[in-house]
Amino acid sequence: MIHGLKAREFDRLSREALGDDIQRGAIGKATDLIRGRRGAAVARLPEWEELRERARAVKAHTLARLDHYLLQFVERAEAAGVVVHWASDATDATEIITGLVAEAGERPIVKAKSMVTEEIGLNHALEARGLRPVETDLGEWIQQLAGEPPSHIIVPAIHKTQAQIARLFAEQLGSAEDASAEELTAIARRILRQEFADAAIGISGVNFAVAETGSFLLLENEGNIRLTTSLPRLHLAVMGIEKLVPRLSDLEVFLRLLPRSGTGQHLTSYQSIFTGPAPGRGAAPRRGRGGGPGGAPPPARRHRRRALVGDELRRSSLQCIRCGACLNVCPVYRQIGGHAYGWVYPGPIGAVLTPQLAGIHEAKALPLASSLGGACEEGCPVKIALPEVLRDLGREAGEAQGEAPGGEGFGCGRWAWFMRTPRRYRWALRLARLGFPLGKRLGPFRRWAEQRELPRPAARSFRDQWKERSR
Amino acid sequence: MRVSLFVTCLVDQLRPEVGLATAELLERAGCSVEFDPRQTCCGQPAFNSGYRSEARAVARTLIEALEGAEAVVTPSGSCCAMTRRYRELFAGEPEWRARGEALAAKTFELAAFLVDRLEVTALGARVAQRVSWHDSCHGLRELGLRAAPRALLARVAGLELVEAGLREECCGFGGTFAVKHDAISVAMADRKIDELESLGIDVVTGADLSCLMQLGGRLERRGSRIRALHFAELIAGGLPALAAAAEEPAR
Ligand code: SF4
C-alpha cells in the first residue's frame, strides 16, 4: 500500500479541480510570476544551454554507474562519521526511520521540506506511532495545518490564496480572519521557533550528495533547514539513490541551475553542505536492519528506483533535481493543479514518476494527461525528455488496459495496418466516411463533440481533387 | 524548383482546401508542384501513443513515396517535425535511418520553405482582417517556426497582425489527449480563446490543422465570430484570381 496514492482517480480529481476557479486563479498567478522571474534570470546567463547540457551529462553519467558511486558515497560518508542505512522500499524506509526515532526516545521532531519523505509517507508512519512531526517550511507547514499534501514541488501551498490561508489560520490557531501576509508569517515564525527549541530530532531530505567526499547539500531560502539540521541532537537525512553526483566540483553547475530554474533566483539564501556530523555531535550507533557499513545496496526486487536504472530512457526520469520548472510551464498543471495527479509528484514529472514508482496499474491515466507540446522538456534544467518518457509510458498504460478493442494499442495496430498502403488508406477513409454519421455519437468522437464542433470529412479528399486539377 | 507535396492525412481528408492553397502559394513562388498519391501519413499518431514499431511501418510508406523528390513541402509544422524524428525512430535500422534522415533533410514546413529557402515573402495577397498567429508547440519547439509565417503575413495587404500574449501556449489538442482528457483540453482552448476574443480579431491562423480544428471546433461551439484558418488558406483566399494576376506582374 502506498500512502496517499489516488492516481487511479485522476479523471474525477481533475474534473473537480477544473471546477475550482479560485485554485486555478491562484496557480495561474503564482506560476506566471515564477516563469517571469525565471525567464529574466536565464536571460542574464548566456551559458544557460551549456549548463543544462553539463548538468544532464553529469546526471546521466552518474546514473549509468550508480552502484559504483553509491558505494563510494557510503564509504566516504561513513568515514566521516555518518551512519548509513539502506532501504529497499517505502515501508522499509519508514520502518528504519521510526526505529531510529524510537531509539532516540521518540522526542519532538521537526522536519525540513523533503519530497522523498512525502513519497514514503513518513509523517503518516510517525503519526501512526503517536508522534507529531512538525513541518518547518512555511508552505509545507500550511499544508500540514490544512491536512493536505503539497501541491507543488517548490511551492507546496501554491494553490491557496492568501485569504484562504488567513481563514485556515483563523480556524486552526484562532488568529484574525483578515490577517495580512506579514501577520501570518509572524504567527508561523512564533510557533515554529518554539518547535525548534523543543525539538530533539530533525529530519531533512537531500538535494545533492557527493560521492567523492561523502557530503550532501541542502538548499533553501527560509533558514528552517539550517535550524532543523543543527538544533536537534539527531539529524536524519533521507535520500533517494538518484541524488548523487560524483565530485564536489559538480555542484557548481547545479548550484547555478537549480535556484534559477526553480524560483528565478541566482542563488538560494542558504546552502548547507554536510560532511559528517558537526564536531561534538557523535553519530548514533548503528543497530538493527538496513544493511551493514559499506555493504551492498539492497536487492533490486521491490525497489522501483533501481528497476528504472536498467533502462536508458526510463532512467532519465531519475535525473530530476526537483526544481518544479516543468510544473510552472505545463498548461495541464495550470488547469488542474497538483492534487489531481493523485500522489506526491505533480505535473509532467509526476506523470512520469508516479506510474514508474507506484506501478502503471496505479496510474494509467497519467501518461496520457499531457498534450505532448514539449514546454516541460524545454524548461527542464537537466534536459529530461519528458514527452518521450510519457509516450513510452502511454504505450505501457495501453497494454495494461489489455489492448481491448477501442483501446489505445488495439487502435494503433489497426490504424498502422490501414496506413501502410495507399489502397488500404483509401478504404479506411471510405469506411470512416460511411461510418461518420453513426461514429460521431460514439466513443472518442462523442467526447470530442461534447464541447467542440467535430470537423466533417470533406466531400472529396485532396487526392481526388488533385487528380482533376492536374488533368 | 520542383516541389513534392506532403499534404498530411488530416488535410487530405478534412480540409483539402489547405492542400490546394499550399500548391497555389508554391506555384506563385515559382515552384512546380507534384503530389505522389502513395503517401498516407507521417506516423505521428502511433508515435505519440508510444507505438514505435507501428510508427516505423507508416513512416516507411512516407519515405518510399517521397524520397525521390527534389524537395518536400508540407502545410504542417507537426508532421514536418515528425520527419526530423526518423533518425532516432530508426536508430536500430541503419538503412532506413539513412533514408529517413535524407527525407527529413529535404522536408520543409510551408512558411519556412517560402521564406527561409526561397526567400519569398510577398505573394500579392490582400486580406483586410485582424489576424492572430497561434504558435503550435511542435513547429515552435522542434522547428523554431516563429519568424517565417509572420514575415508572410506582414506582406499581406490589409492584414493587421495582432499578437496574443498567449500565442505560444498549447491549444489543448495533443492527439488522444483531446478526447481522453476532453475537459482539460477544452479548458486549455478556452484560456486562449478568451484572450483572442478580447483582442477583437477576425481570424486565428497557424501552421497546423490539428490545432486549428481544436480552436475552431471550440470557437464554433462557443458561437464566436472568430474563424480558425490555416495560413495557406487565409493567404490564398486573398490572392487575385489567376487571370487577373497575369496582368499584374508579380513582385
Ligand atoms: S523534471 Fe526537470 S523541470 Fe521537472 S522538476 Fe525535474 S528537473 Fe525540474
XYZ file of C-alpha atoms and ligand atoms in Angstrom:
730
model
C 0.000 0.000 0.000
C 1.383 3.351 -0.988
C 0.271 6.061 1.346
C -1.946 8.730 -0.179
C -1.907 7.263 -3.689
C -5.052 8.238 -5.601
C -3.763 8.468 -9.158
C -6.424 5.977 -10.303
C -8.934 8.706 -9.645
C -7.281 11.172 -11.969
C -10.410 11.692 -14.058
C -12.586 12.619 -11.121
C -9.895 14.659 -9.365
C -9.026 16.640 -12.477
C -12.669 17.388 -13.255
C -13.191 18.632 -9.726
C -10.083 20.777 -9.954
C -11.280 22.301 -13.218
C -14.360 23.497 -11.382
C -12.296 25.337 -8.754
C -11.821 28.801 -10.214
C -10.114 30.150 -7.105
C -7.458 27.464 -7.254
C -6.944 27.929 -10.991
C -6.554 31.656 -10.438
C -4.030 31.174 -7.633
C -1.937 28.702 -9.609
C -2.028 30.842 -12.749
C -0.910 33.924 -10.885
C 1.881 32.209 -8.994
C 3.266 30.244 -11.931
C 3.211 33.337 -14.165
C 5.227 35.168 -11.534
C 7.813 32.388 -11.236
C 8.033 31.981 -15.005
C 8.691 35.687 -15.391
C 11.468 35.646 -12.805
C 12.975 32.514 -14.209
C 12.947 33.902 -17.737
C 14.783 37.004 -16.575
C 17.368 35.008 -14.614
C 18.014 32.673 -17.528
C 18.293 35.546 -19.987
C 21.111 37.002 -17.905
C 23.091 33.793 -18.190
C 24.404 33.339 -21.736
C 25.829 29.931 -20.916
C 22.436 28.574 -19.816
C 22.206 25.931 -22.535
C 25.744 24.822 -21.880
C 24.978 24.473 -18.169
C 21.901 22.380 -18.943
C 23.946 20.069 -21.090
C 26.638 19.727 -18.433
C 24.046 19.005 -15.765
C 22.380 16.392 -17.941
C 25.706 14.757 -18.682
C 26.725 14.616 -15.014
C 23.413 13.067 -14.009
C 23.331 10.612 -16.893
C 26.886 9.520 -16.202
C 26.204 9.028 -12.501
C 23.046 7.030 -13.140
C 24.840 4.815 -15.624
C 27.393 3.935 -12.927
C 25.126 4.264 -9.950
C 26.339 1.322 -7.886
C 29.905 2.476 -8.110
C 29.069 5.972 -6.908
C 26.655 4.767 -4.250
C 29.272 2.542 -2.697
C 31.852 5.296 -2.887
C 29.454 7.735 -1.253
C 28.628 5.349 1.578
C 32.262 4.543 2.219
C 33.269 8.225 2.401
C 30.206 9.258 4.384
C 30.831 6.541 6.921
C 34.476 7.502 7.163
C 33.265 10.996 8.016
C 31.122 9.623 10.829
C 27.713 9.337 9.145
C 25.686 6.220 9.772
C 24.120 4.991 6.543
C 21.034 2.797 6.339
C 19.769 1.218 3.126
C 16.064 0.918 2.469
C 14.624 -1.135 -0.365
C 11.182 0.459 -0.464
C 8.899 2.910 1.311
C 7.853 0.522 4.066
C 11.430 -0.434 4.707
C 12.430 3.228 4.857
C 9.701 4.278 7.267
C 10.451 1.282 9.496
C 14.120 2.193 9.681
C 13.294 5.804 10.469
C 10.633 5.056 13.060
C 13.114 2.610 14.603
C 15.784 5.312 14.840
C 13.261 7.740 16.251
C 12.236 5.176 18.884
C 15.877 4.676 19.872
C 16.270 8.388 20.285
C 13.408 8.352 22.729
C 10.625 9.482 20.394
C 11.111 13.079 21.333
C 9.790 16.099 19.412
C 10.529 16.044 15.696
C 10.951 18.931 13.278
C 11.091 18.380 9.535
C 12.589 20.254 6.633
C 10.748 20.159 3.325
C 11.507 16.920 1.533
C 9.718 15.247 -1.372
C 11.159 11.826 -0.648
C 9.668 11.818 2.845
C 6.327 12.696 1.247
C 6.870 9.835 -1.152
C 7.420 7.265 1.581
C 4.573 8.637 3.701
C 6.889 9.354 6.607
C 4.637 11.753 8.503
C 1.820 9.274 8.302
C 4.062 6.498 9.646
C 5.292 8.683 12.509
C 1.775 9.821 13.327
C 0.666 6.207 13.438
C 3.070 5.852 16.379
C 1.518 8.801 18.122
C 4.319 11.186 17.154
C 3.837 14.681 15.790
C 6.454 15.622 13.196
C 6.282 19.354 12.552
C 6.934 20.671 9.044
C 9.014 23.833 9.239
C 8.976 25.122 5.669
C 6.247 27.771 5.687
C 4.323 26.382 2.722
C 4.692 22.844 3.944
C 3.576 23.894 7.420
C 0.468 25.485 5.912
C -0.261 22.243 4.086
C 0.210 20.280 7.290
C -2.227 22.598 9.075
C -4.710 22.030 6.254
C -4.188 18.270 6.357
C -3.218 18.223 2.681
C -0.133 17.034 0.813
C 1.887 19.678 -1.047
C 0.515 20.553 -4.486
C 3.788 21.791 -5.993
C 7.374 20.613 -5.568
C 8.803 24.012 -4.660
C 5.733 25.960 -3.538
C 3.685 23.474 -1.511
C 0.664 25.766 -0.969
C 0.720 27.363 -4.424
C -2.965 26.595 -4.936
C -4.083 28.625 -1.928
C -4.860 32.328 -1.889
C -3.749 34.499 0.994
C -7.379 34.848 2.086
C -7.726 31.074 2.256
C -4.559 30.827 4.334
C -5.803 33.541 6.699
C -9.049 31.612 7.137
C -7.139 28.387 7.761
C -5.009 30.067 10.439
C -8.150 31.560 11.991
C -9.784 28.148 12.203
C -6.741 26.278 13.444
C -4.934 28.892 15.505
C -7.568 31.454 16.348
C -5.903 34.368 14.555
C -7.789 37.195 12.829
C -9.788 36.215 9.730
C -8.284 39.100 7.785
C -4.669 38.788 8.884
C -2.124 40.244 6.450
C 0.673 38.236 4.876
C 3.130 39.778 7.369
C 0.920 38.868 10.297
C 0.511 35.312 9.034
C 4.258 34.902 8.643
C 4.824 36.324 12.124
C 2.386 33.808 13.593
C 4.135 30.942 11.828
C 7.525 32.199 12.942
C 6.452 32.442 16.578
C 5.025 28.925 16.650
C 7.878 27.361 14.691
C 10.510 28.989 16.924
C 9.106 27.135 19.883
C 9.004 23.899 17.911
C 12.679 24.295 17.010
C 13.584 24.997 20.640
C 11.826 21.835 21.796
C 12.906 19.505 19.011
C 15.253 16.596 19.684
C 15.179 15.098 16.198
C 15.471 16.872 12.861
C 14.534 15.152 9.615
C 15.528 16.537 6.218
C 15.839 15.453 2.627
C 18.930 15.867 0.448
C 19.321 17.991 -2.692
C 22.617 16.572 -3.865
C 25.039 14.013 -2.453
C 28.708 13.943 -3.415
C 30.308 10.550 -3.890
C 33.964 11.618 -3.627
C 33.556 13.292 -0.229
C 30.510 11.589 1.262
C 28.932 15.036 1.675
C 25.426 16.190 0.969
C 23.952 19.552 0.126
C 20.699 21.240 1.133
C 19.338 24.402 -0.474
C 16.687 26.700 0.985
C 15.530 30.275 1.472
C 13.867 30.338 4.857
C 16.656 29.173 7.141
C 14.462 26.460 8.583
C 16.634 23.717 7.140
C 19.679 25.113 8.947
C 17.730 25.037 12.190
C 16.249 21.594 11.559
C 19.656 20.114 10.904
C 21.595 21.889 13.647
C 19.411 22.481 16.714
C 18.141 18.949 17.460
C 20.668 16.390 18.674
C 19.887 13.903 15.924
C 19.727 14.691 12.224
C 18.169 12.113 9.918
C 18.657 12.861 6.217
C 16.502 10.860 3.825
C 17.778 10.488 0.307
C 16.768 8.749 -2.908
C 19.585 6.877 -4.630
C 19.402 9.265 -7.607
C 20.643 12.294 -5.696
C 24.311 11.562 -6.283
C 26.895 13.472 -8.240
C 30.471 12.209 -8.498
C 32.550 15.208 -7.429
C 32.274 18.234 -5.195
C 33.083 20.424 -8.176
C 29.980 19.077 -9.967
C 27.873 21.042 -7.508
C 28.871 24.266 -9.199
C 26.642 23.670 -12.193
C 23.677 22.580 -10.085
C 24.039 25.465 -7.654
C 23.600 27.764 -10.618
C 20.845 25.807 -12.342
C 18.502 24.805 -9.550
C 17.747 28.208 -7.977
C 17.364 29.898 -11.356
C 15.172 27.153 -12.656
C 13.087 26.778 -9.524
C 12.401 30.349 -8.469
C 14.416 32.588 -10.760
C 16.949 33.314 -8.023
C 20.652 33.500 -8.748
C 21.351 31.603 -5.580
C 19.196 30.381 -2.721
C 19.597 32.277 0.557
C 21.212 29.310 2.257
C 23.357 26.442 1.021
C 24.386 23.904 3.634
C 26.952 21.216 2.958
C 27.262 18.395 5.460
C 30.320 16.185 5.636
C 29.809 14.011 8.685
C 28.245 15.202 11.943
C 29.357 18.503 13.458
C 32.217 18.194 15.979
C 30.968 17.080 19.356
C 27.836 15.507 17.897
C 28.706 11.856 17.643
C 26.833 9.655 15.238
C 24.136 7.431 16.655
C 25.265 3.810 16.936
C 24.039 1.566 14.148
C 21.579 -1.032 15.140
C 19.243 -3.497 13.510
C 18.325 -3.551 9.892
C 19.318 -1.577 6.893
C 22.466 -3.290 5.626
C 25.977 -3.194 7.058
C 28.597 -0.483 6.774
C 29.822 -0.224 3.218
C 27.536 -3.148 2.456
C 25.899 -3.777 -0.862
C 22.836 -1.786 -1.877
C 19.581 -3.609 -1.155
C 18.301 -6.135 -3.669
C 16.601 -4.768 -6.770
C 13.429 -6.698 -6.080
C 10.632 -4.336 -4.980
C 12.936 -1.366 -5.369
C 11.257 0.767 -8.019
C 14.064 3.254 -8.432
C 16.570 0.531 -9.044
C 14.275 -1.021 -11.616
C 14.359 2.237 -13.589
C 18.134 2.324 -13.604
C 18.305 -0.552 -16.105
C 16.591 1.278 -18.979
C 18.237 4.278 -20.579
C 15.080 6.234 -21.366
C 13.325 5.413 -18.108
C 16.480 6.086 -16.153
C 16.488 9.672 -17.387
C 13.482 10.287 -15.112
C 15.913 9.970 -12.218
C 17.931 12.940 -13.451
C 15.244 15.202 -11.964
C 16.534 17.769 -9.473
C 13.015 18.682 -8.281
C 13.084 22.285 -9.415
C 9.395 22.446 -10.349
C 10.032 24.261 -13.646
C 8.097 21.699 -15.668
C 5.055 22.302 -13.474
C 5.225 26.048 -13.929
C 5.162 25.849 -17.716
C 2.743 22.942 -18.010
C -0.624 24.032 -19.446
C -2.295 20.964 -17.924
C -0.900 21.567 -14.437
C -2.075 25.138 -14.691
C -5.655 23.972 -15.188
C -5.837 21.159 -12.650
C -3.155 21.849 -10.033
C -1.068 19.302 -8.187
C -3.536 17.260 -6.150
C -5.336 15.963 -9.243
C -2.239 13.923 -10.099
C -3.150 11.803 -7.128
C 0.182 11.463 -5.386
C 3.164 13.466 -4.217
C 4.721 14.364 -7.573
C 2.532 16.585 -9.761
C 2.786 17.970 -13.266
C 4.898 16.451 -16.050
C 7.472 14.950 -13.702
C 4.611 13.480 -11.663
C 3.044 11.975 -14.767
C 6.448 10.424 -15.439
C 7.377 9.318 -11.915
C 4.082 8.138 -10.449
C 3.439 5.346 -12.973
C 7.046 4.223 -12.623
C 7.354 4.390 -8.843
C 3.840 3.266 -7.967
C 3.272 0.950 -10.936
C 1.461 1.583 -14.207
C -1.724 -0.073 -12.964
C -1.991 2.577 -10.295
C -1.683 5.496 -12.698
C -2.839 4.562 -16.178
C -4.386 7.955 -16.884
C -1.281 9.991 -16.082
C 0.922 9.376 -19.141
C -1.983 10.458 -21.342
C -2.637 13.573 -19.277
C -0.309 15.594 -21.481
C -0.756 17.316 -24.810
C 2.912 16.442 -25.501
C 3.650 20.019 -26.505
C 7.120 19.874 -25.021
C 7.100 23.031 -22.875
C 8.234 20.849 -19.964
C 11.225 19.420 -21.786
C 12.219 22.873 -22.966
C 12.097 24.134 -19.380
C 13.812 21.188 -17.720
C 17.265 22.194 -16.474
C 18.594 18.649 -16.791
C 17.004 18.061 -20.211
C 14.796 15.115 -19.341
C 12.870 14.170 -22.494
C 9.625 14.224 -20.533
C 7.300 13.838 -23.570
C 9.381 10.911 -24.786
C 9.063 9.112 -21.458
C 5.335 9.922 -21.407
C 4.881 8.374 -24.854
C 6.663 5.251 -23.732
C 4.564 5.036 -20.582
C 1.433 5.734 -22.629
C 2.019 2.550 -24.559
C 2.573 0.645 -21.338
C -0.677 2.066 -19.998
C -2.465 0.983 -23.192
C -1.044 -2.506 -22.872
C -2.013 -2.620 -19.224
C -5.524 -1.800 -20.404
C -5.385 -5.149 -22.198
C -5.439 -3.703 -25.731
C -9.198 -4.053 -25.739
C -10.961 -3.097 -28.970
C -11.255 0.648 -28.902
C -8.274 0.751 -26.552
C -5.185 2.704 -27.416
C -2.929 -0.120 -28.540
C -5.546 -2.008 -30.476
C -6.415 1.201 -32.288
C -2.780 1.907 -33.149
C -2.146 -1.539 -34.550
C -5.201 -1.326 -36.828
C -4.529 2.236 -37.766
C -0.959 1.398 -38.794
C -2.200 -1.524 -40.868
C -4.523 0.744 -42.828
C -1.910 3.462 -43.235
C 0.659 1.098 -44.661
C -0.516 1.183 -48.275
C -2.375 3.907 -50.126
C -5.039 1.398 -51.140
C -5.846 0.391 -47.592
C -5.685 4.050 -46.617
C -8.388 4.873 -49.152
C -10.607 2.014 -47.969
C -10.195 3.042 -44.379
C -11.242 6.551 -45.198
C -14.167 5.436 -47.280
C -15.284 3.331 -44.346
C -14.743 6.222 -41.976
C -16.850 8.477 -44.151
C -19.681 5.973 -44.269
C -19.449 5.433 -40.543
C -19.177 9.098 -39.672
C -22.866 9.892 -39.039
C -23.036 6.998 -36.587
C -19.476 7.250 -35.325
C -19.805 10.795 -34.110
C -22.178 9.569 -31.465
C -19.680 7.012 -30.205
C -16.528 6.869 -28.151
C -13.789 9.350 -28.916
C -15.857 11.356 -31.385
C -18.596 11.866 -28.862
C -16.066 13.038 -26.284
C -14.697 15.488 -28.792
C -18.129 16.699 -29.785
C -19.465 17.240 -26.275
C -17.949 20.700 -26.092
C -16.488 21.214 -29.585
C -17.780 21.006 -33.125
C -16.492 17.947 -34.894
C -14.807 18.588 -38.229
C -16.722 16.883 -41.027
C -14.831 14.854 -43.623
C -14.560 16.772 -46.870
C -16.928 15.714 -49.633
C -13.889 14.958 -51.796
C -10.421 14.310 -50.473
C -7.382 16.263 -51.566
C -6.083 13.337 -53.595
C -9.319 13.108 -55.557
C -9.404 16.824 -56.207
C -5.743 16.866 -57.209
C -6.354 14.229 -59.848
C -8.829 16.543 -61.535
C -6.742 19.638 -61.053
C -3.803 18.088 -62.873
C -5.953 16.800 -65.678
C 12.079 24.349 -58.242
C 10.138 21.084 -58.282
C 8.316 20.509 -55.062
C 6.508 17.400 -53.911
C 3.587 17.988 -51.582
C 3.168 16.062 -48.391
C -0.390 17.086 -47.648
C -0.813 15.083 -44.402
C -3.722 12.763 -43.700
C -5.740 15.411 -41.861
C -5.591 17.892 -44.719
C -6.307 15.176 -47.265
C -9.494 14.104 -45.540
C -10.762 17.080 -43.600
C -9.550 20.258 -45.258
C -8.386 19.561 -48.824
C -8.618 23.328 -49.385
C -5.461 23.706 -47.314
C -3.611 21.368 -49.667
C -4.853 23.203 -52.727
C -3.935 26.546 -51.171
C -0.466 25.210 -50.372
C 0.020 24.254 -54.005
C -1.192 27.651 -55.113
C 1.208 29.548 -52.869
C 4.094 27.401 -54.023
C 3.207 27.999 -57.644
C 3.006 31.747 -57.018
C 6.504 31.485 -55.627
C 7.615 29.922 -58.883
C 7.658 26.222 -57.988
C 6.242 23.387 -59.997
C 4.182 21.243 -57.674
C 3.658 17.485 -57.649
C 1.670 15.150 -55.483
C 2.517 11.478 -55.057
C -0.623 9.547 -54.088
C 1.413 6.759 -52.474
C 1.757 8.899 -49.341
C -0.536 8.317 -46.361
C 0.692 9.688 -43.052
C 3.933 10.513 -41.223
C 3.324 8.028 -38.408
C 2.810 10.576 -35.702
C -0.423 9.208 -34.183
C 1.229 5.875 -33.401
C 4.468 7.538 -32.342
C 2.676 9.773 -29.862
C 0.964 6.781 -28.317
C 4.336 5.132 -27.791
C 3.824 2.576 -30.596
C 7.158 2.915 -32.275
C 7.111 -0.158 -34.482
C 3.691 0.847 -35.878
C 5.040 4.364 -36.372
C 8.018 2.942 -38.264
C 5.759 0.890 -40.525
C 3.830 4.012 -41.512
C 6.934 6.189 -41.752
C 8.411 3.748 -44.273
C 5.500 4.373 -46.616
C 6.142 8.100 -46.494
C 9.854 7.626 -47.072
C 9.212 5.344 -50.048
C 6.678 7.721 -51.550
C 8.672 10.923 -51.249
C 12.384 10.133 -51.099
C 12.776 10.681 -54.832
C 11.582 14.294 -54.641
C 13.819 17.306 -55.001
C 12.108 18.981 -52.035
C 9.091 18.043 -49.944
C 6.794 20.721 -48.545
C 4.043 20.194 -46.011
C 1.456 22.564 -44.546
C 2.059 21.150 -41.065
C 4.768 22.062 -38.575
C 3.983 18.997 -36.566
C 4.237 16.475 -39.435
C 7.413 18.159 -40.662
C 8.850 17.840 -37.150
C 7.907 14.163 -37.203
C 10.220 13.547 -40.159
C 13.043 15.013 -38.045
C 12.467 12.182 -35.587
C 13.017 9.424 -38.128
C 16.714 9.463 -37.331
C 16.008 8.405 -33.791
C 12.946 6.290 -34.640
C 15.035 4.104 -36.954
C 18.072 4.087 -34.678
C 18.261 0.289 -34.885
C 17.910 0.078 -38.701
C 20.845 1.819 -40.379
C 19.429 1.632 -43.909
C 16.042 3.094 -43.016
C 17.674 5.531 -40.709
C 19.733 6.927 -43.563
C 16.704 7.085 -45.847
C 14.627 8.727 -43.120
C 17.307 11.298 -42.435
C 17.646 12.049 -46.124
C 13.919 12.665 -46.404
C 13.898 14.829 -43.272
C 16.722 16.934 -44.672
C 14.648 17.970 -47.682
C 11.262 18.236 -45.976
C 10.091 21.724 -45.090
C 7.135 23.327 -43.443
C 5.422 25.612 -45.965
C 6.166 29.015 -44.395
C 9.758 28.078 -43.614
C 10.206 26.851 -47.183
C 8.841 30.009 -48.762
C 10.633 32.459 -46.518
C 13.876 30.766 -45.485
C 14.505 28.607 -48.520
C 13.046 30.548 -51.437
C 13.302 33.942 -49.741
C 9.823 34.819 -50.917
C 7.558 36.789 -48.614
C 5.329 38.844 -50.919
C 2.722 36.702 -52.617
C 0.464 39.504 -53.766
C -2.438 38.699 -51.472
C -4.902 41.105 -49.888
C -6.825 40.147 -46.737
C -8.375 43.046 -44.854
C -8.718 41.361 -41.478
C -7.377 41.393 -37.946
C -5.426 38.189 -37.588
C -3.637 36.479 -34.713
C -0.952 33.811 -35.126
C -1.003 30.681 -32.946
C 2.474 29.228 -32.443
C 1.835 25.478 -32.414
C 4.023 23.563 -29.972
C 5.851 21.239 -32.347
C 6.553 23.788 -35.059
C 7.754 26.235 -32.450
C 9.931 23.950 -30.337
C 11.155 21.450 -32.875
C 11.452 23.610 -35.990
C 11.876 27.053 -34.456
C 8.972 28.234 -36.605
C 8.292 31.775 -35.459
C 9.584 34.459 -37.799
C 8.810 32.905 -41.194
C 4.994 32.851 -41.028
C 4.968 36.354 -39.576
C 7.097 37.540 -42.467
C 4.486 36.163 -44.869
C 1.592 37.751 -43.002
C 3.416 41.077 -42.869
C 3.349 41.191 -46.682
C -0.371 40.528 -46.996
C -2.014 43.834 -47.879
C -4.667 44.995 -45.448
C -3.856 42.344 -42.890
C -3.346 43.519 -39.342
C -1.348 41.067 -37.232
C -2.431 41.181 -33.603
C -0.018 39.348 -31.314
C -1.669 37.489 -28.444
C 0.129 37.239 -25.113
C -0.724 33.525 -25.039
C 0.366 32.878 -28.633
C 2.849 30.214 -27.565
C 0.530 28.449 -25.127
C -0.687 24.998 -26.124
C -4.203 24.917 -27.632
C -5.007 21.667 -25.832
C -5.184 19.370 -28.847
C -2.401 16.830 -28.302
C -3.959 13.935 -30.257
C -5.608 11.376 -27.987
C -5.278 13.845 -25.133
C -8.100 15.887 -26.687
C -10.554 13.034 -26.224
C -9.059 11.156 -23.273
C -8.972 14.259 -21.147
C -11.532 16.311 -23.012
C -12.463 18.609 -20.148
C -8.847 19.687 -19.574
C -8.305 20.009 -23.310
C -11.310 22.321 -23.664
C -10.234 24.393 -20.650
C -6.862 24.919 -22.344
C -8.549 26.052 -25.567
C -10.868 28.361 -23.638
C -7.992 30.126 -21.980
C -6.587 31.058 -25.378
C -9.968 31.842 -26.879
C -10.877 34.179 -24.020
C -7.834 36.239 -24.882
C -8.395 36.097 -28.648
C -11.950 37.363 -28.192
C -10.739 40.212 -26.034
C -8.417 41.228 -28.880
C -11.321 41.653 -31.286
C -9.693 39.636 -34.055
C -11.405 38.098 -37.082
C -9.166 35.114 -37.696
C -6.793 32.944 -35.718
C -4.300 31.285 -38.009
C -1.438 28.859 -37.720
C 0.604 26.175 -39.405
C -1.141 23.083 -38.031
C -4.605 21.937 -38.941
C -4.897 19.858 -35.767
C -4.561 22.905 -33.502
C -6.893 24.874 -35.749
C -9.522 22.119 -35.557
C -9.267 22.260 -31.796
C -9.537 26.042 -31.606
C -12.045 26.214 -34.460
C -14.263 23.477 -33.043
C -14.409 25.227 -29.724
C -14.856 28.705 -31.235
C -17.789 27.441 -33.254
C -19.399 25.788 -30.243
C -18.995 28.983 -28.251
C -20.742 30.831 -31.046
C -17.729 33.040 -31.603
C -17.332 35.130 -34.730
C -13.612 34.326 -34.904
C -12.662 31.803 -37.581
C -9.722 29.410 -37.361
C -7.973 29.106 -40.722
C -4.702 27.607 -41.870
C -2.443 30.409 -43.084
C -2.179 28.906 -46.567
C -5.931 29.078 -46.924
C -6.045 32.561 -45.471
C -3.402 33.934 -47.834
C -4.542 32.020 -50.918
C -8.067 33.301 -50.270
C -6.723 36.817 -50.681
C -4.925 36.231 -53.956
C -6.356 37.861 -57.032
C -7.748 35.303 -59.464
C -5.021 33.797 -61.605
C -6.229 35.555 -64.751
C -6.182 38.931 -63.044
C -2.761 38.179 -61.633
C -1.361 37.539 -65.071
C -1.876 41.206 -65.866
C -0.407 42.337 -62.597
C 3.276 41.399 -62.641
C 4.401 39.572 -59.529
C 6.750 41.479 -57.285
S 11.664 17.096 -14.468
Fe 13.127 18.732 -14.900
S 11.877 20.587 -14.807
Fe 10.661 18.998 -13.822
S 11.138 19.189 -11.652
Fe 12.552 17.675 -12.505
S 14.380 18.836 -13.043
Fe 12.747 20.320 -12.763
